[in-house]
Amino acid sequence: MYTATGRIDPSSSTQQVRAALQQYTPLVRRLAHQMIAKLPANVELDDLIQVGMIGLHDALGRFDAAQGVQFETFATQRIRGAMLDELRSGDWMSRGDRKQQRQIEAAVHRLEQQFGRAPAEGEIATEMGLSLTDYQDLLTKVRGTQLVHLEDMSGDDGDEDFLDRHVIDAASDPLAMLNDRRMREALVEAIKLLPEREQYVMSMYYEHDMNLKEIAAVLKVTESRVCQLHSQSIARLRAKLRAW
């Protein structure tokens, strides 16, 4: 399949190329799962995998063993790069949507301080001066919400790239591993304080890899309602994690 220089042979059969793609598909899936865990709910795993496979195919054609780099290392860079390029070209949450999400978080935080418990949906709506319907529409609008925003992690100059900071392989960075463990521990404790139904949503979505449609079927609600519950859960968690 490869020439003496280590490059893929253009005359290789389609069957050989398919065999190589199949061999490294688990690598693509692993990278996609690592990345999806740190991205907004509106990013689909299958889309990342599809783009990653394109990156893998590109890596097969560009790999040069003479450079002294193992193929898996080279392919990982090309796959991750393809995924990042796709994410950067996507429709990220607008500044207006992020502002509205922070307004939800602030209302949740004020009510938690006032009541000493997780506020009900109607209470949050009232605190924000909205009807329950308008508040639920707002939750749907900020569907792309995430636990960490670019502004939360950027430096003083604001020039840090959110994607690069959050999808890099931190396995070789002990400090990053420590921070990640602390974050996970705090997150687990915060999830325990969510209303029961929202705990179910978070568990099904993040632990059992169920999509919104599947969760809706289990809870016997609409997919839009699951989206609202997910957005509200994230707002509660962000408010809690900011306080910690």
mmCIF file of N, CA and C in Angstrom, residues 53-148:
data_model
loop_
_atom_site.group_PDB
_atom_site.id
_atom_site.type_symbol
_atom_site.label_atom_id
_atom_site.label_comp_id
_atom_site.label_asym_id
_atom_site.label_seq_id
_atom_site.Cartn_x
_atom_site.Cartn_y
_atom_site.Cartn_z
ATOM 1 N N MET A 53 -13.418 10.970 9.574
ATOM 2 C CA MET A 53 -13.074 9.969 8.562
ATOM 3 C C MET A 53 -12.473 10.625 7.323
ATOM 4 N N ILE A 54 -12.953 11.815 7.005
ATOM 5 C CA ILE A 54 -12.362 12.560 5.888
ATOM 6 C C ILE A 54 -10.920 12.931 6.223
ATOM 7 N N GLY A 55 -10.703 13.349 7.484
ATOM 8 C CA GLY A 55 -9.355 13.662 7.929
ATOM 9 C C GLY A 55 -8.448 12.445 7.885
ATOM 10 N N LEU A 56 -8.989 11.274 8.243
ATOM 11 C CA LEU A 56 -8.219 10.032 8.189
ATOM 12 C C LEU A 56 -7.831 9.697 6.755
ATOM 13 N N HIS A 57 -8.765 9.833 5.844
ATOM 14 C CA HIS A 57 -8.481 9.560 4.430
ATOM 15 C C HIS A 57 -7.385 10.489 3.920
ATOM 16 N N ASP A 58 -7.455 11.745 4.343
ATOM 17 C CA ASP A 58 -6.437 12.713 3.955
ATOM 18 C C ASP A 58 -5.078 12.310 4.522
ATOM 19 N N ALA A 59 -5.081 11.814 5.761
ATOM 20 C CA ALA A 59 -3.827 11.396 6.399
ATOM 21 C C ALA A 59 -3.195 10.230 5.664
ATOM 22 N N LEU A 60 -4.020 9.296 5.168
ATOM 23 C CA LEU A 60 -3.498 8.154 4.424
ATOM 24 C C LEU A 60 -2.754 8.604 3.161
ATOM 25 N N GLY A 61 -3.243 9.670 2.552
ATOM 26 C CA GLY A 61 -2.618 10.154 1.330
ATOM 27 C C GLY A 61 -1.403 11.029 1.553
ATOM 28 N N ARG A 62 -1.291 11.609 2.727
ATOM 29 C CA ARG A 62 -0.217 12.561 2.998
ATOM 30 C C ARG A 62 0.908 12.004 3.873
ATOM 31 N N PHE A 63 0.690 10.854 4.488
ATOM 32 C CA PHE A 63 1.674 10.324 5.433
ATOM 33 C C PHE A 63 3.001 10.003 4.748
ATOM 34 N N ASP A 64 4.072 10.404 5.401
ATOM 35 C CA ASP A 64 5.424 10.143 4.903
ATOM 36 C C ASP A 64 6.249 9.577 6.052
ATOM 37 N N ALA A 65 6.499 8.274 6.016
ATOM 38 C CA ALA A 65 7.237 7.618 7.100
ATOM 39 C C ALA A 65 8.655 8.145 7.235
ATOM 40 N N ALA A 66 9.164 8.750 6.169
ATOM 41 C CA ALA A 66 10.524 9.280 6.209
ATOM 42 C C ALA A 66 10.672 10.423 7.202
ATOM 43 N N GLN A 67 9.557 11.004 7.607
ATOM 44 C CA GLN A 67 9.595 12.105 8.568
ATOM 45 C C GLN A 67 9.816 11.602 10.001
ATOM 46 N N GLY A 68 9.807 10.282 10.191
ATOM 47 C CA GLY A 68 10.076 9.719 11.506
ATOM 48 C C GLY A 68 8.922 9.801 12.483
ATOM 49 N N VAL A 69 7.713 9.968 11.985
ATOM 50 C CA VAL A 69 6.518 10.065 12.832
ATOM 51 C C VAL A 69 5.653 8.831 12.600
ATOM 52 N N GLN A 70 5.131 8.260 13.676
ATOM 53 C CA GLN A 70 4.246 7.117 13.527
ATOM 54 C C GLN A 70 2.945 7.548 12.871
ATOM 55 N N PHE A 71 2.362 6.630 12.099
ATOM 56 C CA PHE A 71 1.154 6.995 11.362
ATOM 57 C C PHE A 71 0.029 7.414 12.293
ATOM 58 N N GLU A 72 -0.161 6.702 13.410
ATOM 59 C CA GLU A 72 -1.273 7.033 14.304
ATOM 60 C C GLU A 72 -1.135 8.449 14.853
ATOM 61 N N THR A 73 0.099 8.852 15.165
ATOM 62 C CA THR A 73 0.329 10.212 15.651
ATOM 63 C C THR A 73 -0.015 11.227 14.572
ATOM 64 N N PHE A 74 0.442 10.961 13.354
ATOM 65 C CA PHE A 74 0.167 11.855 12.229
ATOM 66 C C PHE A 74 -1.335 11.907 11.945
ATOM 67 N N ALA A 75 -1.971 10.733 11.934
ATOM 68 C CA ALA A 75 -3.396 10.667 11.631
ATOM 69 C C ALA A 75 -4.216 11.392 12.688
ATOM 70 N N THR A 76 -3.814 11.261 13.953
ATOM 71 C CA THR A 76 -4.529 11.943 15.042
ATOM 72 C C THR A 76 -4.565 13.445 14.806
ATOM 73 N N GLN A 77 -3.449 14.016 14.380
ATOM 74 C CA GLN A 77 -3.384 15.453 14.122
ATOM 75 C C GLN A 77 -4.302 15.841 12.967
ATOM 76 N N ARG A 78 -4.286 15.030 11.906
ATOM 77 C CA ARG A 78 -5.111 15.346 10.735
ATOM 78 C C ARG A 78 -6.608 15.189 11.060
ATOM 79 N N ILE A 79 -6.944 14.159 11.829
ATOM 80 C CA ILE A 79 -8.346 13.913 12.183
ATOM 81 C C ILE A 79 -8.870 15.033 13.068
ATOM 82 N N ARG A 80 -8.103 15.343 14.120
ATOM 83 C CA ARG A 80 -8.520 16.405 15.026
ATOM 84 C C ARG A 80 -8.594 17.738 14.285
ATOM 85 N N GLY A 81 -7.644 17.988 13.409
ATOM 86 C CA GLY A 81 -7.659 19.231 12.639
ATOM 87 C C GLY A 81 -8.896 19.354 11.773
ATOM 88 N N ALA A 82 -9.303 18.242 11.157
ATOM 89 C CA ALA A 82 -10.510 18.253 10.314
ATOM 90 C C ALA A 82 -11.747 18.556 11.155
ATOM 91 N N MET A 83 -11.806 17.960 12.345
ATOM 92 C CA MET A 83 -12.944 18.208 13.232
ATOM 93 C C MET A 83 -12.981 19.670 13.686
ATOM 94 N N LEU A 84 -11.826 20.210 14.046
ATOM 95 C CA LEU A 84 -11.765 21.606 14.494
ATOM 96 C C LEU A 84 -12.182 22.558 13.383
ATOM 97 N N ASP A 85 -11.722 22.294 12.170
ATOM 98 C CA ASP A 85 -12.089 23.151 11.036
ATOM 99 C C ASP A 85 -13.601 23.151 10.829
ATOM 100 N N GLU A 86 -14.205 21.977 10.972
ATOM 101 C CA GLU A 86 -15.656 21.873 10.797
ATOM 102 C C GLU A 86 -16.388 22.637 11.897
ATOM 103 N N LEU A 87 -15.890 22.513 13.136
ATOM 104 C CA LEU A 87 -16.527 23.196 14.257
ATOM 105 C C LEU A 87 -16.410 24.708 14.120
ATOM 106 N N ARG A 88 -15.253 25.166 13.659
ATOM 107 C CA ARG A 88 -15.055 26.615 13.502
ATOM 108 C C ARG A 88 -15.972 27.192 12.428
ATOM 109 N N SER A 89 -16.314 26.372 11.459
ATOM 110 C CA SER A 89 -17.166 26.861 10.371
ATOM 111 C C SER A 89 -18.646 26.776 10.727
ATOM 112 N N GLY A 90 -18.944 26.182 11.897
ATOM 113 C CA GLY A 90 -20.331 25.998 12.291
ATOM 114 C C GLY A 90 -20.958 27.258 12.851
ATOM 115 N N ASP A 91 -22.230 27.133 13.204
ATOM 116 C CA ASP A 91 -22.993 28.260 13.720
ATOM 117 C C ASP A 91 -22.942 28.245 15.244
ATOM 118 N N TRP A 92 -21.984 28.936 15.842
ATOM 119 C CA TRP A 92 -21.841 28.965 17.297
ATOM 120 C C TRP A 92 -22.819 29.955 17.921
ATOM 121 N N MET A 93 -23.027 29.773 19.187
ATOM 122 C CA MET A 93 -23.948 30.648 19.898
ATOM 123 C C MET A 93 -23.536 32.109 19.750
ATOM 124 N N SER A 94 -24.484 32.960 19.413
ATOM 125 C CA SER A 94 -24.203 34.370 19.221
ATOM 126 C C SER A 94 -23.959 35.058 20.556
ATOM 127 N N ARG A 95 -23.386 36.265 20.499
ATOM 128 C CA ARG A 95 -23.154 37.033 21.719
ATOM 129 C C ARG A 95 -24.473 37.317 22.443
ATOM 130 N N GLY A 96 -25.507 37.589 21.658
ATOM 131 C CA GLY A 96 -26.814 37.866 22.262
ATOM 132 C C GLY A 96 -27.342 36.660 23.021
ATOM 133 N N ASP A 97 -27.189 35.469 22.433
ATOM 134 C CA ASP A 97 -27.654 34.260 23.094
ATOM 135 C C ASP A 97 -26.861 33.994 24.366
ATOM 136 N N ARG A 98 -25.548 34.239 24.310
ATOM 137 C CA ARG A 98 -24.725 34.028 25.506
ATOM 138 C C ARG A 98 -25.134 35.001 26.615
ATOM 139 N N LYS A 99 -25.463 36.241 26.218
ATOM 140 C CA LYS A 99 -25.900 37.230 27.207
ATOM 141 C C LYS A 99 -27.187 36.769 27.869
ATOM 142 N N GLN A 100 -28.118 36.243 27.073
ATOM 143 C CA GLN A 100 -29.388 35.769 27.626
ATOM 144 C C GLN A 100 -29.174 34.558 28.528
ATOM 145 N N GLN A 101 -28.224 33.693 28.152
ATOM 146 C CA GLN A 101 -27.941 32.546 28.998
ATOM 147 C C GLN A 101 -27.406 32.998 30.351
ATOM 148 N N ARG A 102 -26.550 34.003 30.335
ATOM 149 C CA ARG A 102 -26.001 34.502 31.593
ATOM 150 C C ARG A 102 -27.091 35.160 32.456
ATOM 151 N N GLN A 103 -28.079 35.749 31.803
ATOM 152 C CA GLN A 103 -29.201 36.310 32.550
ATOM 153 C C GLN A 103 -29.972 35.197 33.262
ATOM 154 N N ILE A 104 -30.125 34.055 32.589
ATOM 155 C CA ILE A 104 -30.773 32.902 33.221
ATOM 156 C C ILE A 104 -29.948 32.432 34.414
ATOM 157 N N GLU A 105 -28.639 32.309 34.210
ATOM 158 C CA GLU A 105 -27.750 31.862 35.286
ATOM 159 C C GLU A 105 -27.832 32.799 36.484
ATOM 160 N N ALA A 106 -27.840 34.102 36.219
ATOM 161 C CA ALA A 106 -27.897 35.082 37.308
ATOM 162 C C ALA A 106 -29.200 34.959 38.085
ATOM 163 N N ALA A 107 -30.303 34.754 37.357
ATOM 164 C CA ALA A 107 -31.600 34.595 38.019
ATOM 165 C C ALA A 107 -31.610 33.335 38.870
ATOM 166 N N VAL A 108 -31.054 32.252 38.334
ATOM 167 C CA VAL A 108 -30.975 30.992 39.086
ATOM 168 C C VAL A 108 -30.153 31.192 40.354
ATOM 169 N N HIS A 109 -29.024 31.875 40.233
ATOM 170 C CA HIS A 109 -28.146 32.095 41.383
ATOM 171 C C HIS A 109 -28.844 32.923 42.466
ATOM 172 N N ARG A 110 -29.529 33.986 42.057
ATOM 173 C CA ARG A 110 -30.229 34.833 43.036
ATOM 174 C C ARG A 110 -31.297 34.042 43.785
ATOM 175 N N LEU A 111 -32.046 33.233 43.050
ATOM 176 C CA LEU A 111 -33.126 32.479 43.675
ATOM 177 C C LEU A 111 -32.595 31.371 44.578
ATOM 178 N N GLU A 112 -31.477 30.757 44.176
ATOM 179 C CA GLU A 112 -30.871 29.735 45.042
ATOM 180 C C GLU A 112 -30.435 30.346 46.364
ATOM 181 N N GLN A 113 -29.861 31.551 46.279
ATOM 182 C CA GLN A 113 -29.450 32.244 47.499
ATOM 183 C C GLN A 113 -30.657 32.608 48.363
ATOM 184 N N GLN A 114 -31.752 32.970 47.709
ATOM 185 C CA GLN A 114 -32.952 33.384 48.431
ATOM 186 C C GLN A 114 -33.695 32.206 49.059
ATOM 187 N N PHE A 115 -33.839 31.098 48.281
ATOM 188 C CA PHE A 115 -34.645 29.969 48.738
ATOM 189 C C PHE A 115 -33.834 28.865 49.412
ATOM 190 N N GLY A 116 -32.539 28.819 49.137
ATOM 191 C CA GLY A 116 -31.724 27.724 49.664
ATOM 192 C C GLY A 116 -32.016 26.404 48.988
ATOM 193 N N ARG A 117 -32.530 26.448 47.769
ATOM 194 C CA ARG A 117 -32.859 25.241 46.990
ATOM 195 C C ARG A 117 -32.851 25.595 45.512
ATOM 196 N N ALA A 118 -32.997 24.580 44.684
ATOM 197 C CA ALA A 118 -33.089 24.819 43.250
ATOM 198 C C ALA A 118 -34.447 25.437 42.919
ATOM 199 N N PRO A 119 -34.479 26.591 42.294
ATOM 200 C CA PRO A 119 -35.760 27.239 41.978
ATOM 201 C C PRO A 119 -36.517 26.500 40.883
ATOM 202 N N ALA A 120 -37.827 26.569 40.952
ATOM 203 C CA ALA A 120 -38.673 25.959 39.931
ATOM 204 C C ALA A 120 -38.644 26.805 38.666
ATOM 205 N N GLU A 121 -39.056 26.200 37.595
ATOM 206 C CA GLU A 121 -39.044 26.868 36.292
ATOM 207 C C GLU A 121 -39.871 28.154 36.323
ATOM 208 N N GLY A 122 -41.054 28.076 36.897
ATOM 209 C CA GLY A 122 -41.922 29.251 36.966
ATOM 210 C C GLY A 122 -41.309 30.363 37.796
ATOM 211 N N GLU A 123 -40.590 29.995 38.847
ATOM 212 C CA GLU A 123 -39.940 30.991 39.694
ATOM 213 C C GLU A 123 -38.830 31.722 38.942
ATOM 214 N N ILE A 124 -38.089 30.974 38.124
ATOM 215 C CA ILE A 124 -37.027 31.600 37.322
ATOM 216 C C ILE A 124 -37.643 32.561 36.312
ATOM 217 N N ALA A 125 -38.745 32.135 35.693
ATOM 218 C CA ALA A 125 -39.422 32.984 34.712
ATOM 219 C C ALA A 125 -39.880 34.284 35.362
ATOM 220 N N THR A 126 -40.484 34.179 36.525
ATOM 221 C CA THR A 126 -40.960 35.367 37.236
ATOM 222 C C THR A 126 -39.801 36.285 37.601
ATOM 223 N N GLU A 127 -38.715 35.713 38.069
ATOM 224 C CA GLU A 127 -37.541 36.504 38.445
ATOM 225 C C GLU A 127 -37.000 37.288 37.247
ATOM 226 N N MET A 128 -37.129 36.710 36.062
ATOM 227 C CA MET A 128 -36.634 37.364 34.848
ATOM 228 C C MET A 128 -37.679 38.275 34.218
ATOM 229 N N GLY A 129 -38.888 38.336 34.818
ATOM 230 C CA GLY A 129 -39.948 39.181 34.275
ATOM 231 C C GLY A 129 -40.550 38.626 33.004
ATOM 232 N N LEU A 130 -40.547 37.290 32.878
ATOM 233 C CA LEU A 130 -41.060 36.637 31.675
ATOM 234 C C LEU A 130 -42.225 35.730 32.030
ATOM 235 N N SER A 131 -43.069 35.474 31.052
ATOM 236 C CA SER A 131 -44.090 34.452 31.233
ATOM 237 C C SER A 131 -43.395 33.095 31.143
ATOM 238 N N LEU A 132 -44.042 32.056 31.647
ATOM 239 C CA LEU A 132 -43.440 30.723 31.591
ATOM 240 C C LEU A 132 -43.179 30.306 30.147
ATOM 241 N N THR A 133 -44.116 30.616 29.257
ATOM 242 C CA THR A 133 -43.949 30.264 27.840
ATOM 243 C C THR A 133 -42.755 30.974 27.230
ATOM 244 N N ASP A 134 -42.627 32.280 27.509
ATOM 245 C CA ASP A 134 -41.496 33.042 26.964
ATOM 246 C C ASP A 134 -40.171 32.528 27.519
ATOM 247 N N TYR A 135 -40.180 32.147 28.784
ATOM 248 C CA TYR A 135 -38.954 31.620 29.386
ATOM 249 C C TYR A 135 -38.574 30.288 28.736
ATOM 250 N N GLN A 136 -39.543 29.429 28.495
ATOM 251 C CA GLN A 136 -39.266 28.144 27.856
ATOM 252 C C GLN A 136 -38.796 28.342 26.413
ATOM 253 N N ASP A 137 -39.357 29.331 25.743
ATOM 254 C CA ASP A 137 -38.883 29.653 24.388
ATOM 255 C C ASP A 137 -37.425 30.107 24.429
ATOM 256 N N LEU A 138 -37.066 30.854 25.472
ATOM 257 C CA LEU A 138 -35.694 31.317 25.623
ATOM 258 C C LEU A 138 -34.752 30.137 25.855
ATOM 259 N N LEU A 139 -35.189 29.163 26.643
ATOM 260 C CA LEU A 139 -34.386 27.970 26.873
ATOM 261 C C LEU A 139 -34.123 27.220 25.566
ATOM 262 N N THR A 140 -35.144 27.162 24.725
ATOM 263 C CA THR A 140 -34.978 26.514 23.424
ATOM 264 C C THR A 140 -33.994 27.289 22.556
ATOM 265 N N LYS A 141 -34.057 28.603 22.624
ATOM 266 C CA LYS A 141 -33.193 29.450 21.803
ATOM 267 C C LYS A 141 -31.723 29.259 22.147
ATOM 268 N N VAL A 142 -31.415 29.065 23.438
ATOM 269 C CA VAL A 142 -30.020 28.929 23.841
ATOM 270 C C VAL A 142 -29.626 27.462 23.900
ATOM 271 N N ARG A 143 -30.175 26.689 22.998
ATOM 272 C CA ARG A 143 -29.910 25.245 22.968
ATOM 273 C C ARG A 143 -28.427 24.932 22.892
ATOM 274 N N GLY A 144 -27.643 25.761 22.219
ATOM 275 C CA GLY A 144 -26.221 25.481 22.049
ATOM 276 C C GLY A 144 -25.399 25.741 23.273
ATOM 277 N N THR A 145 -26.043 25.877 24.417
ATOM 278 C CA THR A 145 -25.330 26.224 25.638
ATOM 279 C C THR A 145 -24.279 25.198 26.013
ATOM 280 N N GLN A 146 -23.248 25.629 26.738
ATOM 281 C CA GLN A 146 -22.175 24.745 27.155
ATOM 282 C C GLN A 146 -21.707 25.131 28.546
ATOM 283 N N LEU A 147 -21.005 24.228 29.200
ATOM 284 C CA LEU A 147 -20.564 24.491 30.562
ATOM 285 C C LEU A 147 -19.483 25.553 30.624
ATOM 286 N N VAL A 148 -18.648 25.641 29.593
ATOM 287 C CA VAL A 148 -17.559 26.612 29.580
ATOM 288 C C VAL A 148 -17.602 27.407 28.281
#
